[in-house]
Coordinates of C-alpha atoms and ligand atoms in Angstrom, one line a residue:
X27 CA 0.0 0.0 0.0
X28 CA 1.6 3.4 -1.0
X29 CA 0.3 6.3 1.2
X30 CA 0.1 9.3 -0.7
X31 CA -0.3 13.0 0.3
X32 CA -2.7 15.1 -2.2
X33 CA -3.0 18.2 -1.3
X34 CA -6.9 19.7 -0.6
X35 CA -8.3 21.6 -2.8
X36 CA -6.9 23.3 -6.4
X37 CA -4.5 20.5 -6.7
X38 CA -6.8 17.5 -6.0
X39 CA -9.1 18.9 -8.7
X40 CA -6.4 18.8 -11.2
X41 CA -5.2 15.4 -9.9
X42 CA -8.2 13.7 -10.1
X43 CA -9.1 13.7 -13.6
X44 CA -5.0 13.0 -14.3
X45 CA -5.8 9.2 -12.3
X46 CA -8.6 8.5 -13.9
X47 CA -7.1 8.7 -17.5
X48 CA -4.6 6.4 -16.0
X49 CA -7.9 4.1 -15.9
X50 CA -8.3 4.0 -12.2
X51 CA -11.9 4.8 -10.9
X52 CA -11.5 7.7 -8.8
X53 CA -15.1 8.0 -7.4
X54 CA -14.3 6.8 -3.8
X55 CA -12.2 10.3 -3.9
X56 CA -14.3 12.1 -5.7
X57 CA -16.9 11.0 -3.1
X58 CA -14.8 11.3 -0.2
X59 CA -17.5 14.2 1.5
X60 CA -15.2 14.7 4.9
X61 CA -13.0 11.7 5.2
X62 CA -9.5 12.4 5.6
X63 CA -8.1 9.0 4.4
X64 CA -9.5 7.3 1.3
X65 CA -8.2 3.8 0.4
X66 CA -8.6 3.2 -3.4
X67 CA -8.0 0.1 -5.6
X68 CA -6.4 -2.1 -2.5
X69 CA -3.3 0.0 -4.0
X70 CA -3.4 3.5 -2.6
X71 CA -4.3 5.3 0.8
X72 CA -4.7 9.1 -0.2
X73 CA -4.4 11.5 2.5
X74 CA -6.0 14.7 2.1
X75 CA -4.4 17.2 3.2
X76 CA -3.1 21.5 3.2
X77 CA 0.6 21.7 1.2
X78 CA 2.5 22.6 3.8
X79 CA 1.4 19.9 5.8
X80 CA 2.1 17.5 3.0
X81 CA 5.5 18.6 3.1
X82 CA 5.7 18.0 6.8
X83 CA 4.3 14.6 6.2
X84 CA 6.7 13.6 3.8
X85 CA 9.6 15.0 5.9
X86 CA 8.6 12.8 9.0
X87 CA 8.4 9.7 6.8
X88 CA 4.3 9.2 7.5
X89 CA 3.7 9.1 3.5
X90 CA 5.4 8.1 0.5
X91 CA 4.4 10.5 -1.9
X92 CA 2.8 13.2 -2.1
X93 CA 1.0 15.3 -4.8
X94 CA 1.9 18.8 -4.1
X95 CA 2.4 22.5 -6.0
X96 CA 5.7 23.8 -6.6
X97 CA 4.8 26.5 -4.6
X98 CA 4.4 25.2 -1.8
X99 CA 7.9 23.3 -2.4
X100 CA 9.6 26.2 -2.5
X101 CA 8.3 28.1 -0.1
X102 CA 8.3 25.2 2.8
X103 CA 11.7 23.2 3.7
X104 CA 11.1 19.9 1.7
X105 CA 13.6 16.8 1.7
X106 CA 11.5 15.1 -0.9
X107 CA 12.6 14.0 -4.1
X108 CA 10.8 15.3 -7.1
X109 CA 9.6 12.3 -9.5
X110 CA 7.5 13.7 -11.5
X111 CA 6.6 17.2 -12.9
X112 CA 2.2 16.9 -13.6
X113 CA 2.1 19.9 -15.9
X114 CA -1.1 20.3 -14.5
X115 CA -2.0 23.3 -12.2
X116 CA 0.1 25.5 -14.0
X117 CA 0.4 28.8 -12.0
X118 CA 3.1 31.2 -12.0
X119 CA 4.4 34.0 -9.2
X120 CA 3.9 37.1 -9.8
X121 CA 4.8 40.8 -8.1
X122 CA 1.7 43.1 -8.1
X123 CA 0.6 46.3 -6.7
X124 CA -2.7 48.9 -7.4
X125 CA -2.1 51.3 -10.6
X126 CA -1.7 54.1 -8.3
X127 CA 1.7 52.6 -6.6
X128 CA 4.7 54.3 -7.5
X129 CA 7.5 51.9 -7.8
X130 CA 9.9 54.4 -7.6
X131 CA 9.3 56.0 -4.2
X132 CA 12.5 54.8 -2.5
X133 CA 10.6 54.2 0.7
X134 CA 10.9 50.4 1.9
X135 CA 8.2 48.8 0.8
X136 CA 6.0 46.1 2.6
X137 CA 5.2 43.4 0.9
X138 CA 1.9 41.0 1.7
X139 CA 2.5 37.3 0.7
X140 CA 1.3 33.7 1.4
X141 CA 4.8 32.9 0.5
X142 CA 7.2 35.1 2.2
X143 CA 10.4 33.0 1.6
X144 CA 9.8 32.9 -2.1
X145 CA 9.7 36.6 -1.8
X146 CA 12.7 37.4 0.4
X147 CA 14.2 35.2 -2.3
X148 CA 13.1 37.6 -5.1
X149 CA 14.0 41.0 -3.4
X150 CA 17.4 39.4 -2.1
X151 CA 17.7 38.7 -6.0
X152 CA 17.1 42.5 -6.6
X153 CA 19.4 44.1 -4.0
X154 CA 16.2 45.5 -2.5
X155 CA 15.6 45.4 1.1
X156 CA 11.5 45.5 2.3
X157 CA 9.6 44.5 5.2
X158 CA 7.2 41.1 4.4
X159 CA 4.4 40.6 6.1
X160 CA 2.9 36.9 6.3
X161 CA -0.9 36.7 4.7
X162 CA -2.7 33.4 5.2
X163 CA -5.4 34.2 2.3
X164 CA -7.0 36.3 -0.1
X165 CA -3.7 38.0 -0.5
X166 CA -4.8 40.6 -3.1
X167 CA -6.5 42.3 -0.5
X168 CA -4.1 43.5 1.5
X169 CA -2.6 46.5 -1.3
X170 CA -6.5 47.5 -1.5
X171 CA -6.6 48.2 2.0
X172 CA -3.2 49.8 2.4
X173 CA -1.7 47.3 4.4
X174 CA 0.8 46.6 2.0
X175 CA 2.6 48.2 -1.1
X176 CA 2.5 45.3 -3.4
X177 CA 2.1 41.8 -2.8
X178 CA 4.0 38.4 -4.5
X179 CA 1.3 35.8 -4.4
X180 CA 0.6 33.1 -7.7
X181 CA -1.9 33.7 -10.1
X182 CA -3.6 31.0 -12.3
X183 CA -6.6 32.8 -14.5
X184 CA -5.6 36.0 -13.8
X185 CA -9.2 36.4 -12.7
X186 CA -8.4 37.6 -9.1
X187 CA -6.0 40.8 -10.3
X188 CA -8.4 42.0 -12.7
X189 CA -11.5 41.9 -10.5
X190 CA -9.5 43.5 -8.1
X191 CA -7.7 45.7 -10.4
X192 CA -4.2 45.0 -9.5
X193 CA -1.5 45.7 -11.7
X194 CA 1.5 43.1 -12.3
X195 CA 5.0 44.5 -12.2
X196 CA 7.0 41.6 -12.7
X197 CA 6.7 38.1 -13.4
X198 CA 8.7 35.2 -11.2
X199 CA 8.8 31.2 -11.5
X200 CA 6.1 29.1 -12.8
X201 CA 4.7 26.7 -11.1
X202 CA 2.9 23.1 -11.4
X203 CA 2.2 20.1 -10.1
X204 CA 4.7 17.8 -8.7
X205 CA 5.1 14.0 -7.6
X206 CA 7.3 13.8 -4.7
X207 CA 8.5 11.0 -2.5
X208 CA 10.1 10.8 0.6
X209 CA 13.8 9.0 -0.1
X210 CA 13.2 6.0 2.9
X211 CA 10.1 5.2 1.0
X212 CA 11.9 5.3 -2.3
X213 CA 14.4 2.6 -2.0
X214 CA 12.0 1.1 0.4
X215 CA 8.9 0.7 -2.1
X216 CA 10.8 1.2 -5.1
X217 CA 9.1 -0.6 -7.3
X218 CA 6.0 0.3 -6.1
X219 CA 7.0 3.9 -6.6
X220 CA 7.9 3.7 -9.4
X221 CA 5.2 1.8 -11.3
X222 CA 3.1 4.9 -9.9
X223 CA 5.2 7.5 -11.5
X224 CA 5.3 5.7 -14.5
X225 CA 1.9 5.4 -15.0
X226 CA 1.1 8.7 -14.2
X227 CA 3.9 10.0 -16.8
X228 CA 2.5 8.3 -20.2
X229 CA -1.2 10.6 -19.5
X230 CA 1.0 13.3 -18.5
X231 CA 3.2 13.2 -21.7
X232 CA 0.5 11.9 -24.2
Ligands
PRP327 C1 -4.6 31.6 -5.3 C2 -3.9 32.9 -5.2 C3 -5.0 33.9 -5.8 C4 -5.8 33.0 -6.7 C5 -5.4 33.4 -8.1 O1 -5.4 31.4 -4.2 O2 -3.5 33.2 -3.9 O3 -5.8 34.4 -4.7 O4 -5.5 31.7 -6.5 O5 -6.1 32.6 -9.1 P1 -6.6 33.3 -10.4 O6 -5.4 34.0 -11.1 O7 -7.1 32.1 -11.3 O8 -7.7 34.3 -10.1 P2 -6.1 30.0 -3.8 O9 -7.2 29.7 -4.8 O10 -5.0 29.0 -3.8 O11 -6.8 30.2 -2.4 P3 -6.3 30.9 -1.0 O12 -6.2 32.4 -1.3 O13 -7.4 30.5 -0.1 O14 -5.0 30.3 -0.6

């Protein structure tokens, strides 16, 4: 049995549909309603869970895999090793403020993010001090308000700027899907492992 992390919500919608093409029925996940743990074709235990969790999961060694956004990879300390990129939930980082902010006032700015070691990251990148403050949701928000200058969060649609008329002022890394598994469980279940990621890789690259 391979226990494997999927991460709740965005990602298990664009996971789910990527199993079944791999002709595996999917409606005991599909119809999980608010069970946490759903055993599917005496193969798989999926554990549904938040990303960062997923990565604390995998770091303890209580899953295998995980299914889990780059994002989230790169913002939280993950030992994992990446199998397989899904090419599904294909987002990207971005740096975005109102019209009306003047990127040249030499005042620190304050940035808002979900992600604030992606972001350190980027302004380390640009010689630029600023002062991050830690958002748990609806991110865009926070420049409306005046809480923050600009914020770096991920956008998919774009949807959420433009209703919110937020303009982007630069664009950082893309993001996706990824396969992960924890290294024990890798030479452990090898060939379990494997014959996941491999099945999962001819729908991904058909
Ligand atoms: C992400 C992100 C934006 C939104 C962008 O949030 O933080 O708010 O998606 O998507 P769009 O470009 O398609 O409009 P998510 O849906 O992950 O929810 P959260 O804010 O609750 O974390």
């Amino acid at each position: 049995m391979l226990k494997i992390a999927l991460t709740k919500g965005r990602v298990e919608r664009k996971f789910i549909p990527l199993l079944e093409k791999c002709g595996i029925n999917c409606q005991p996940l599909v119809n999980k309603q608010r069970r946490l743990i759903v055993k599917l074709a005496d193969k798989y235990e999926f554990i549904f869970i938040k990303g960062p969790d997923a990565v604390t999961y995998l770091n303890k060694g209580v899953v295998d895999l995980g299914i889990v956004g780059s994002d989230v990879l790169m913002e939280n300390q993950s030992e994992s090793y990446e199998l397989l990129d899904l090419k599904t939930g294909k987002c990207q980082f971005i740096l975005a403020s109102t019209a009306n902010y003047d990127w040249n006032n030499p005042k620190r700015k304050v940035i808002g993010t979900k992600y604030p070691t992606v972001a350190q990251k980027y302004f380390l990148s640009k010689g630029e001090d600023v002062e991050i403050i830690k958002i748990e949701g609806s991110v865009e928000l926070t420049p409306l308000v005046g809480l923050v200058d600009a914020i770096v969060d991920i956008t998919e649609t774009g949807t959420t700027l433009r209703e919110n008329h937020l303009i982007v002022h630069d664009y950082l890394d893309k993001v996706s899907i990824r396969l992960v598994a924890n290294p024990v469980s890798l030479k452990q279940k090898k060939k379990e492992v494997f014959a996941f990621s491999d099945m999962l890789a001819k729908v991904v690259n058909q």
